[in-house]
Amino acid sequence: MSHRVSVKPKNKAANPIQITAEHIVANARHLSDAAVQRPAKRKLVDIDEVDDYRLKKRKEFEDNISRHRGDTSLWIKYAQWEALQKEFNRARSVWERALELDYKNHKLWLNYAEFEMKNRFINHARNIFDRAITILPRVDQLWLKYIHMEEMVGNIAGSRQIFERWMDWMPDQQAWSSYINFELRYKELDRARCLYERLVECHPRTVSVWIKYAKFEMKNSELDSARRIYERALDKFSLDDRETQKLFLAFAEFEVLCHEIERARCIYEFAIDNLGKAKAEELCSKFVAFEFQYGNGKQIDDAILRKRSLNIQAD
């Protein structure tokens, strides 16, 4: 008797749930995220730790300052640390406390203003600079930094106003030169010329400011104006003034550059004949070199004789 074994054919239909590579990756990622996820309470602990750290750090700063109140660097480090914590009001409080102790220290003011600028509090920085230049108007660096800040934010009119406030204090010629160079950067020649006029009025007995003014006019091809400036300058100085030699030299060299050789010769001769050896020694040497370049044989001999005569008079 034979037995038949019935074999059911396999179901070749697709499994309703397909396990794909994407499923495996997604499942693994889910398990990984679950494994590393921190409890919510951990974040609170971290905040507490940061607060503890800040509290300890502040205490360290305060202890150091109480022992060394006059150490400016400690105050600066303290304020800068508060700024790094984004605690801007605390930082300001530190700066103000430092200034109460040493308000004449311009470095404190500069660092305070820099903190405000760095963190984009421009109006705060303006307020600090205003206070600083009111208290310390003779510290050029405060004015220059203030002006530079305004120029960097595009406030050119504001920069000019600050320069004007500075000039009211009748500063030295370097401050005036900074203002003039500022105007020249913006191609404001007429403004620069007016400033040179104010400069020579402020410092009429300084030869270098007259020479700079004349060179400015020459650079801008205003030769007649430059010549008048030299002439005005000579009216301000007596022949007994040692600085007068520099003025005559600059004037003569100007005329040479203008190809006015005879004018230059007259300036040299007048100066040498009237200043005397003590004040005309360099002029004599320059005059001889001048005649060797531009004069004839007789003029060269005359220049040499003039120099010898001056030496004899001095002896």
C-alpha positions as a Markdown table, in Angstrom:
| # | Residue | x | y | z |
|---|---|---|---|---|
| 1 | Met | 0.0 | 0.0 | 0.0 |
| 2 | Ser | 1.5 | 3.2 | -0.9 |
| 3 | His | 1.3 | 6.4 | 1.2 |
| 4 | Arg | 1.2 | 9.8 | -0.5 |
| 5 | Val | 2.8 | 12.7 | 1.4 |
| 6 | Ser | 1.0 | 15.8 | 0.5 |
| 7 | Val | 3.4 | 18.8 | 0.3 |
| 8 | Lys | 1.8 | 22.2 | 0.4 |
| 9 | Pro | 3.5 | 24.6 | -1.9 |
| 10 | Lys | 5.3 | 27.6 | -0.1 |
| 11 | Asn | 3.5 | 30.9 | -0.1 |
| 12 | Lys | 5.5 | 33.0 | -2.5 |
| 13 | Ala | 3.5 | 36.1 | -1.7 |
| 14 | Ala | 5.5 | 39.1 | -0.2 |
| 15 | Asn | 5.7 | 39.2 | 3.6 |
| 16 | Pro | 3.4 | 42.0 | 4.7 |
| 17 | Ile | 6.3 | 43.3 | 6.9 |
| 18 | Gln | 9.5 | 43.8 | 5.0 |
| 19 | Ile | 12.8 | 44.1 | 7.0 |
| 20 | Thr | 14.9 | 46.4 | 4.9 |
| 21 | Ala | 18.3 | 48.0 | 5.4 |
| 22 | Glu | 16.6 | 51.2 | 6.2 |
| 23 | His | 14.6 | 49.6 | 9.0 |
| 24 | Ile | 17.8 | 48.1 | 10.5 |
| 25 | Val | 19.7 | 51.5 | 10.4 |
| 26 | Ala | 16.7 | 53.4 | 11.8 |
| 27 | Asn | 16.3 | 50.8 | 14.6 |
| 28 | Ala | 20.0 | 51.0 | 15.5 |
| 29 | Arg | 19.9 | 54.8 | 15.6 |
| 30 | His | 16.8 | 54.7 | 17.9 |
| 31 | Leu | 18.6 | 52.3 | 20.2 |
| 32 | Ser | 21.7 | 54.4 | 20.2 |
| 33 | Asp | 19.9 | 57.6 | 20.9 |
| 34 | Ala | 18.0 | 55.9 | 23.8 |
| 35 | Ala | 21.3 | 54.7 | 25.2 |
| 36 | Val | 23.1 | 58.1 | 25.3 |
| 37 | Gln | 20.1 | 60.3 | 26.1 |
| 38 | Arg | 20.8 | 62.1 | 29.4 |
| 39 | Pro | 18.2 | 62.6 | 32.0 |
| 40 | Ala | 16.6 | 66.0 | 32.1 |
| 41 | Lys | 17.9 | 66.6 | 35.6 |
| 42 | Arg | 21.5 | 66.5 | 34.4 |
| 43 | Lys | 21.0 | 69.9 | 32.7 |
| 44 | Leu | 19.9 | 71.5 | 36.0 |
| 45 | Val | 23.0 | 70.1 | 37.7 |
| 46 | Asp | 25.2 | 71.6 | 34.9 |
| 47 | Ile | 23.6 | 75.1 | 35.5 |
| 48 | Asp | 24.2 | 74.7 | 39.2 |
| 49 | Glu | 27.9 | 73.8 | 38.5 |
| 50 | Val | 28.3 | 76.9 | 36.3 |
| 51 | Asp | 26.8 | 79.1 | 39.0 |
| 52 | Asp | 29.1 | 77.6 | 41.6 |
| 53 | Tyr | 32.1 | 78.1 | 39.4 |
| 54 | Arg | 31.2 | 81.8 | 38.8 |
| 55 | Leu | 30.5 | 82.4 | 42.5 |
| 56 | Lys | 34.0 | 81.0 | 43.4 |
| 57 | Lys | 35.7 | 82.9 | 40.6 |
| 58 | Arg | 34.1 | 86.2 | 41.7 |
| 59 | Lys | 35.1 | 85.6 | 45.2 |
| 60 | Glu | 38.7 | 85.0 | 44.0 |
| 61 | Phe | 38.6 | 88.3 | 42.1 |
| 62 | Glu | 37.1 | 90.2 | 45.1 |
| 63 | Asp | 39.7 | 88.7 | 47.5 |
| 64 | Asn | 42.6 | 89.7 | 45.2 |
| 65 | Ile | 41.2 | 93.2 | 44.7 |
| 66 | Ser | 40.7 | 93.7 | 48.5 |
| 67 | Arg | 44.4 | 92.9 | 48.9 |
| 68 | His | 45.7 | 94.9 | 45.9 |
| 69 | Arg | 43.1 | 97.6 | 45.3 |
| 70 | Gly | 45.6 | 99.8 | 43.4 |
| 71 | Asp | 46.5 | 97.1 | 40.9 |
| 72 | Thr | 44.7 | 98.2 | 37.7 |
| 73 | Ser | 45.4 | 95.0 | 35.9 |
| 74 | Leu | 43.3 | 93.0 | 38.4 |
| 75 | Trp | 40.3 | 95.3 | 37.8 |
| 76 | Ile | 40.7 | 94.9 | 34.1 |
| 77 | Lys | 40.9 | 91.1 | 34.2 |
| 78 | Tyr | 37.9 | 91.0 | 36.5 |
| 79 | Ala | 35.8 | 93.2 | 34.2 |
| 80 | Gln | 36.9 | 91.3 | 31.1 |
| 81 | Trp | 36.1 | 88.0 | 32.8 |
| 82 | Glu | 32.5 | 89.2 | 33.5 |
| 83 | Ala | 32.2 | 90.2 | 29.9 |
| 84 | Leu | 33.2 | 86.7 | 28.8 |
| 85 | Gln | 30.3 | 85.4 | 30.9 |
| 86 | Lys | 28.0 | 87.8 | 29.0 |
| 87 | Glu | 27.4 | 89.5 | 32.4 |
| 88 | Phe | 27.7 | 93.0 | 30.9 |
| 89 | Asn | 26.1 | 94.9 | 33.7 |
| 90 | Arg | 28.4 | 93.2 | 36.2 |
| 91 | Ala | 31.3 | 94.1 | 34.0 |
| 92 | Arg | 30.2 | 97.7 | 33.9 |
| 93 | Ser | 29.9 | 97.7 | 37.7 |
| 94 | Val | 33.6 | 96.5 | 38.0 |
| 95 | Trp | 34.8 | 99.2 | 35.6 |
| 96 | Glu | 32.9 | 101.9 | 37.5 |
| 97 | Arg | 34.4 | 100.7 | 40.8 |
| 98 | Ala | 37.8 | 100.8 | 39.3 |
| 99 | Leu | 37.3 | 104.4 | 38.0 |
| 100 | Glu | 36.2 | 105.5 | 41.5 |
| 101 | Leu | 39.6 | 104.5 | 42.7 |
| 102 | Asp | 41.7 | 105.8 | 39.8 |
| 103 | Tyr | 39.7 | 108.1 | 37.5 |
| 104 | Lys | 42.8 | 109.7 | 36.2 |
| 105 | Asn | 44.1 | 106.4 | 34.7 |
| 106 | His | 43.4 | 106.8 | 31.0 |
| 107 | Lys | 44.1 | 103.1 | 30.4 |
| 108 | Leu | 41.1 | 102.2 | 32.5 |
| 109 | Trp | 38.9 | 104.5 | 30.3 |
| 110 | Leu | 40.3 | 103.1 | 27.1 |
| 111 | Asn | 39.7 | 99.5 | 28.2 |
| 112 | Tyr | 36.2 | 100.3 | 29.4 |
| 113 | Ala | 35.3 | 101.9 | 26.1 |
| 114 | Glu | 36.9 | 99.0 | 24.2 |
| 115 | Phe | 34.7 | 96.6 | 26.1 |
| 116 | Glu | 31.6 | 98.5 | 25.1 |
| 117 | Met | 32.8 | 98.7 | 21.4 |
| 118 | Lys | 33.7 | 95.0 | 21.3 |
| 119 | Asn | 30.2 | 94.1 | 22.4 |
| 120 | Arg | 28.6 | 96.6 | 20.0 |
| 121 | Phe | 27.3 | 98.9 | 22.7 |
| 122 | Ile | 28.3 | 102.0 | 20.7 |
| 123 | Asn | 26.2 | 104.5 | 22.6 |
| 124 | His | 27.6 | 103.2 | 25.9 |
| 125 | Ala | 31.1 | 103.7 | 24.4 |
| 126 | Arg | 30.3 | 107.3 | 23.4 |
| 127 | Asn | 29.2 | 108.0 | 26.9 |
| 128 | Ile | 32.4 | 106.7 | 28.3 |
| 129 | Phe | 34.6 | 108.6 | 25.9 |
| 130 | Asp | 32.7 | 111.8 | 26.6 |
| 131 | Arg | 33.3 | 111.4 | 30.3 |
| 132 | Ala | 37.0 | 110.5 | 29.7 |
| 133 | Ile | 37.8 | 113.5 | 27.5 |
| 134 | Thr | 36.0 | 115.8 | 29.9 |
| 135 | Ile | 38.1 | 114.6 | 32.8 |
| 136 | Leu | 41.4 | 114.1 | 30.9 |
| 137 | Pro | 41.4 | 116.5 | 27.9 |
| 138 | Arg | 45.1 | 116.5 | 27.5 |
| 139 | Val | 45.4 | 112.8 | 26.8 |
| 140 | Asp | 45.6 | 112.6 | 23.0 |
| 141 | Gln | 44.9 | 108.9 | 22.9 |
| 142 | Leu | 41.4 | 109.3 | 24.3 |
| 143 | Trp | 40.5 | 111.8 | 21.6 |
| 144 | Leu | 42.0 | 109.7 | 18.8 |
| 145 | Lys | 40.3 | 106.5 | 19.9 |
| 146 | Tyr | 37.0 | 108.3 | 20.2 |
| 147 | Ile | 37.4 | 109.8 | 16.7 |
| 148 | His | 38.5 | 106.4 | 15.3 |
| 149 | Met | 35.4 | 104.7 | 16.6 |
| 150 | Glu | 33.1 | 107.3 | 15.1 |
| 151 | Glu | 34.9 | 107.0 | 11.8 |
| 152 | Met | 34.6 | 103.2 | 11.8 |
| 153 | Val | 30.8 | 103.3 | 12.3 |
| 154 | Gly | 30.6 | 105.8 | 9.4 |
| 155 | Asn | 29.8 | 108.9 | 11.6 |
| 156 | Ile | 32.1 | 111.3 | 9.8 |
| 157 | Ala | 30.3 | 114.4 | 10.9 |
| 158 | Gly | 30.5 | 113.1 | 14.5 |
| 159 | Ser | 34.3 | 112.6 | 14.1 |
| 160 | Arg | 34.6 | 116.2 | 12.9 |
| 161 | Gln | 32.7 | 117.5 | 15.9 |
| 162 | Ile | 35.0 | 115.6 | 18.3 |
| 163 | Phe | 38.0 | 117.1 | 16.5 |
| 164 | Glu | 36.6 | 120.5 | 16.9 |
| 165 | Arg | 36.1 | 120.0 | 20.6 |
| 166 | Trp | 39.7 | 118.8 | 20.8 |
| 167 | Met | 41.0 | 121.9 | 19.0 |
| 168 | Asp | 39.3 | 124.1 | 21.5 |
| 169 | Trp | 41.9 | 123.0 | 23.9 |
| 170 | Met | 44.7 | 124.3 | 21.6 |
| 171 | Pro | 46.6 | 121.0 | 21.5 |
| 172 | Asp | 50.1 | 120.5 | 20.0 |
| 173 | Gln | 50.7 | 120.4 | 16.3 |
| 174 | Gln | 50.5 | 116.6 | 16.2 |
| 175 | Ala | 46.8 | 116.9 | 17.1 |
| 176 | Trp | 46.2 | 119.4 | 14.4 |
| 177 | Ser | 48.0 | 117.2 | 11.9 |
| 178 | Ser | 45.7 | 114.4 | 12.8 |
| 179 | Tyr | 42.7 | 116.6 | 12.0 |
| 180 | Ile | 44.2 | 117.8 | 8.8 |
| 181 | Asn | 45.0 | 114.3 | 7.7 |
| 182 | Phe | 41.4 | 113.3 | 8.5 |
| 183 | Glu | 40.1 | 115.9 | 6.1 |
| 184 | Leu | 42.6 | 115.0 | 3.4 |
| 185 | Arg | 41.4 | 111.3 | 3.6 |
| 186 | Tyr | 38.0 | 112.6 | 2.5 |
| 187 | Lys | 39.5 | 115.0 | -0.2 |
| 188 | Glu | 38.4 | 118.0 | 1.8 |
| 189 | Leu | 41.2 | 120.4 | 0.6 |
| 190 | Asp | 39.5 | 123.6 | 1.6 |
| 191 | Arg | 38.8 | 122.3 | 5.1 |
| 192 | Ala | 42.4 | 121.2 | 5.4 |
| 193 | Arg | 43.6 | 124.7 | 4.3 |
| 194 | Cys | 41.4 | 126.4 | 6.9 |
| 195 | Leu | 42.9 | 124.1 | 9.5 |
| 196 | Tyr | 46.4 | 125.0 | 8.5 |
| 197 | Glu | 45.5 | 128.7 | 8.9 |
| 198 | Arg | 44.2 | 127.9 | 12.4 |
| 199 | Leu | 47.3 | 125.9 | 13.1 |
| 200 | Val | 49.7 | 128.7 | 12.3 |
| 201 | Glu | 47.6 | 131.1 | 14.4 |
| 202 | Cys | 47.7 | 128.6 | 17.3 |
| 203 | His | 51.4 | 127.9 | 17.0 |
| 204 | Pro | 52.9 | 131.0 | 15.2 |
| 205 | Arg | 56.4 | 130.5 | 16.7 |
| 206 | Thr | 56.8 | 127.0 | 15.4 |
| 207 | Val | 58.8 | 126.9 | 12.2 |
| 208 | Ser | 57.7 | 123.4 | 11.2 |
| 209 | Val | 54.0 | 124.2 | 11.0 |
| 210 | Trp | 54.7 | 127.0 | 8.5 |
| 211 | Ile | 56.9 | 124.8 | 6.4 |
| 212 | Lys | 54.2 | 122.0 | 6.4 |
| 213 | Tyr | 51.6 | 124.5 | 5.4 |
| 214 | Ala | 53.7 | 125.8 | 2.5 |
| 215 | Lys | 54.5 | 122.2 | 1.4 |
| 216 | Phe | 50.8 | 121.4 | 1.4 |
| 217 | Glu | 50.1 | 124.3 | -0.9 |
| 218 | Met | 53.0 | 123.3 | -3.2 |
| 219 | Lys | 51.7 | 119.7 | -3.4 |
| 220 | Asn | 48.4 | 121.1 | -4.6 |
| 221 | Ser | 50.1 | 123.3 | -7.2 |
| 222 | Glu | 49.3 | 126.5 | -5.3 |
| 223 | Leu | 52.8 | 128.0 | -5.7 |
| 224 | Asp | 51.9 | 131.6 | -5.2 |
| 225 | Ser | 50.1 | 130.7 | -2.0 |
| 226 | Ala | 53.1 | 128.7 | -0.8 |
| 227 | Arg | 55.4 | 131.6 | -1.4 |
| 228 | Arg | 53.2 | 134.0 | 0.6 |
| 229 | Ile | 53.2 | 131.5 | 3.5 |
| 230 | Tyr | 57.0 | 131.6 | 3.6 |
| 231 | Glu | 56.9 | 135.4 | 3.5 |
| 232 | Arg | 54.4 | 135.6 | 6.3 |
| 233 | Ala | 56.4 | 133.2 | 8.3 |
| 234 | Leu | 59.6 | 135.2 | 8.0 |
| 235 | Asp | 57.6 | 138.2 | 9.4 |
| 236 | Lys | 57.0 | 136.2 | 12.6 |
| 237 | Phe | 60.6 | 135.4 | 13.3 |
| 238 | Ser | 63.5 | 137.7 | 14.2 |
| 239 | Leu | 67.0 | 137.3 | 12.7 |
| 240 | Asp | 68.2 | 136.4 | 16.2 |
| 241 | Asp | 66.1 | 133.3 | 16.3 |
| 242 | Arg | 68.0 | 130.1 | 15.8 |
| 243 | Glu | 64.9 | 128.5 | 14.1 |
| 244 | Thr | 65.0 | 131.2 | 11.4 |
| 245 | Gln | 67.8 | 129.4 | 9.5 |
| 246 | Lys | 65.4 | 126.4 | 8.9 |
| 247 | Leu | 62.8 | 128.7 | 7.4 |
| 248 | Phe | 65.3 | 130.4 | 5.0 |
| 249 | Leu | 66.5 | 126.9 | 3.9 |
| 250 | Ala | 63.0 | 125.7 | 3.3 |
| 251 | Phe | 62.1 | 128.9 | 1.4 |
| 252 | Ala | 65.3 | 128.7 | -0.8 |
| 253 | Glu | 64.7 | 125.0 | -1.6 |
| 254 | Phe | 61.1 | 125.8 | -2.5 |
| 255 | Glu | 62.2 | 128.4 | -5.0 |
| 256 | Val | 64.7 | 125.9 | -6.5 |
| 257 | Leu | 61.9 | 123.4 | -7.0 |
| 258 | Cys | 59.9 | 126.2 | -8.7 |
| 259 | His | 62.9 | 126.7 | -11.0 |
| 260 | Glu | 63.2 | 130.2 | -9.6 |
| 261 | Ile | 67.0 | 130.1 | -9.3 |
| 262 | Glu | 67.6 | 133.8 | -8.9 |
| 263 | Arg | 64.9 | 134.0 | -6.1 |
| 264 | Ala | 66.7 | 131.2 | -4.3 |
| 265 | Arg | 70.0 | 132.9 | -4.7 |
| 266 | Cys | 68.7 | 136.1 | -3.2 |
| 267 | Ile | 67.2 | 134.2 | -0.2 |
| 268 | Tyr | 70.6 | 132.5 | 0.5 |
| 269 | Glu | 72.6 | 135.7 | 0.2 |
| 270 | Phe | 70.2 | 137.7 | 2.4 |
| 271 | Ala | 70.1 | 135.0 | 5.1 |
| 272 | Ile | 73.9 | 134.5 | 5.2 |
| 273 | Asp | 74.6 | 138.3 | 5.4 |
| 274 | Asn | 72.1 | 138.8 | 8.2 |
| 275 | Leu | 72.1 | 135.8 | 10.4 |
| 276 | Gly | 75.7 | 135.4 | 11.3 |
| 277 | Lys | 77.8 | 132.3 | 11.4 |
| 278 | Ala | 76.2 | 130.7 | 14.5 |
| 279 | Lys | 72.8 | 130.8 | 12.8 |
| 280 | Ala | 73.8 | 130.4 | 9.2 |
| 281 | Glu | 76.5 | 127.7 | 9.1 |
| 282 | Glu | 74.2 | 125.1 | 7.3 |
| 283 | Leu | 73.0 | 127.8 | 5.0 |
| 284 | Cys | 76.6 | 128.6 | 3.9 |
| 285 | Ser | 77.3 | 124.9 | 3.1 |
| 286 | Lys | 74.0 | 124.6 | 1.2 |
| 287 | Phe | 74.6 | 127.9 | -0.7 |
| 288 | Val | 78.0 | 126.7 | -1.9 |
| 289 | Ala | 76.5 | 123.4 | -3.1 |
| 290 | Phe | 73.7 | 125.4 | -4.7 |
| 291 | Glu | 76.1 | 127.6 | -6.7 |
| 292 | Phe | 78.2 | 124.6 | -7.8 |
| 293 | Gln | 75.0 | 123.2 | -9.3 |
| 294 | Tyr | 73.4 | 126.3 | -10.7 |
| 295 | Gly | 76.0 | 129.1 | -10.7 |
| 296 | Asn | 78.8 | 130.2 | -13.0 |
| 297 | Gly | 82.5 | 130.4 | -12.0 |
| 298 | Lys | 82.2 | 133.9 | -10.5 |
| 299 | Gln | 79.1 | 133.0 | -8.5 |
| 300 | Ile | 80.8 | 129.9 | -7.1 |
| 301 | Asp | 83.8 | 131.9 | -6.1 |
| 302 | Asp | 81.5 | 134.5 | -4.4 |
| 303 | Ala | 79.7 | 131.8 | -2.4 |
| 304 | Ile | 83.0 | 130.3 | -1.2 |
| 305 | Leu | 84.3 | 133.8 | -0.3 |
| 306 | Arg | 81.1 | 134.5 | 1.6 |
| 307 | Lys | 81.6 | 131.4 | 3.6 |
| 308 | Arg | 85.2 | 132.2 | 4.4 |
| 309 | Ser | 84.3 | 135.7 | 5.4 |
| 310 | Leu | 81.7 | 134.4 | 7.8 |
| 311 | Asn | 84.2 | 132.0 | 9.3 |
| 312 | Ile | 86.7 | 134.9 | 9.8 |
| 313 | Gln | 84.1 | 137.1 | 11.5 |
| 314 | Ala | 83.2 | 134.3 | 13.8 |
| 315 | Asp | 86.9 | 133.8 | 14.8 |
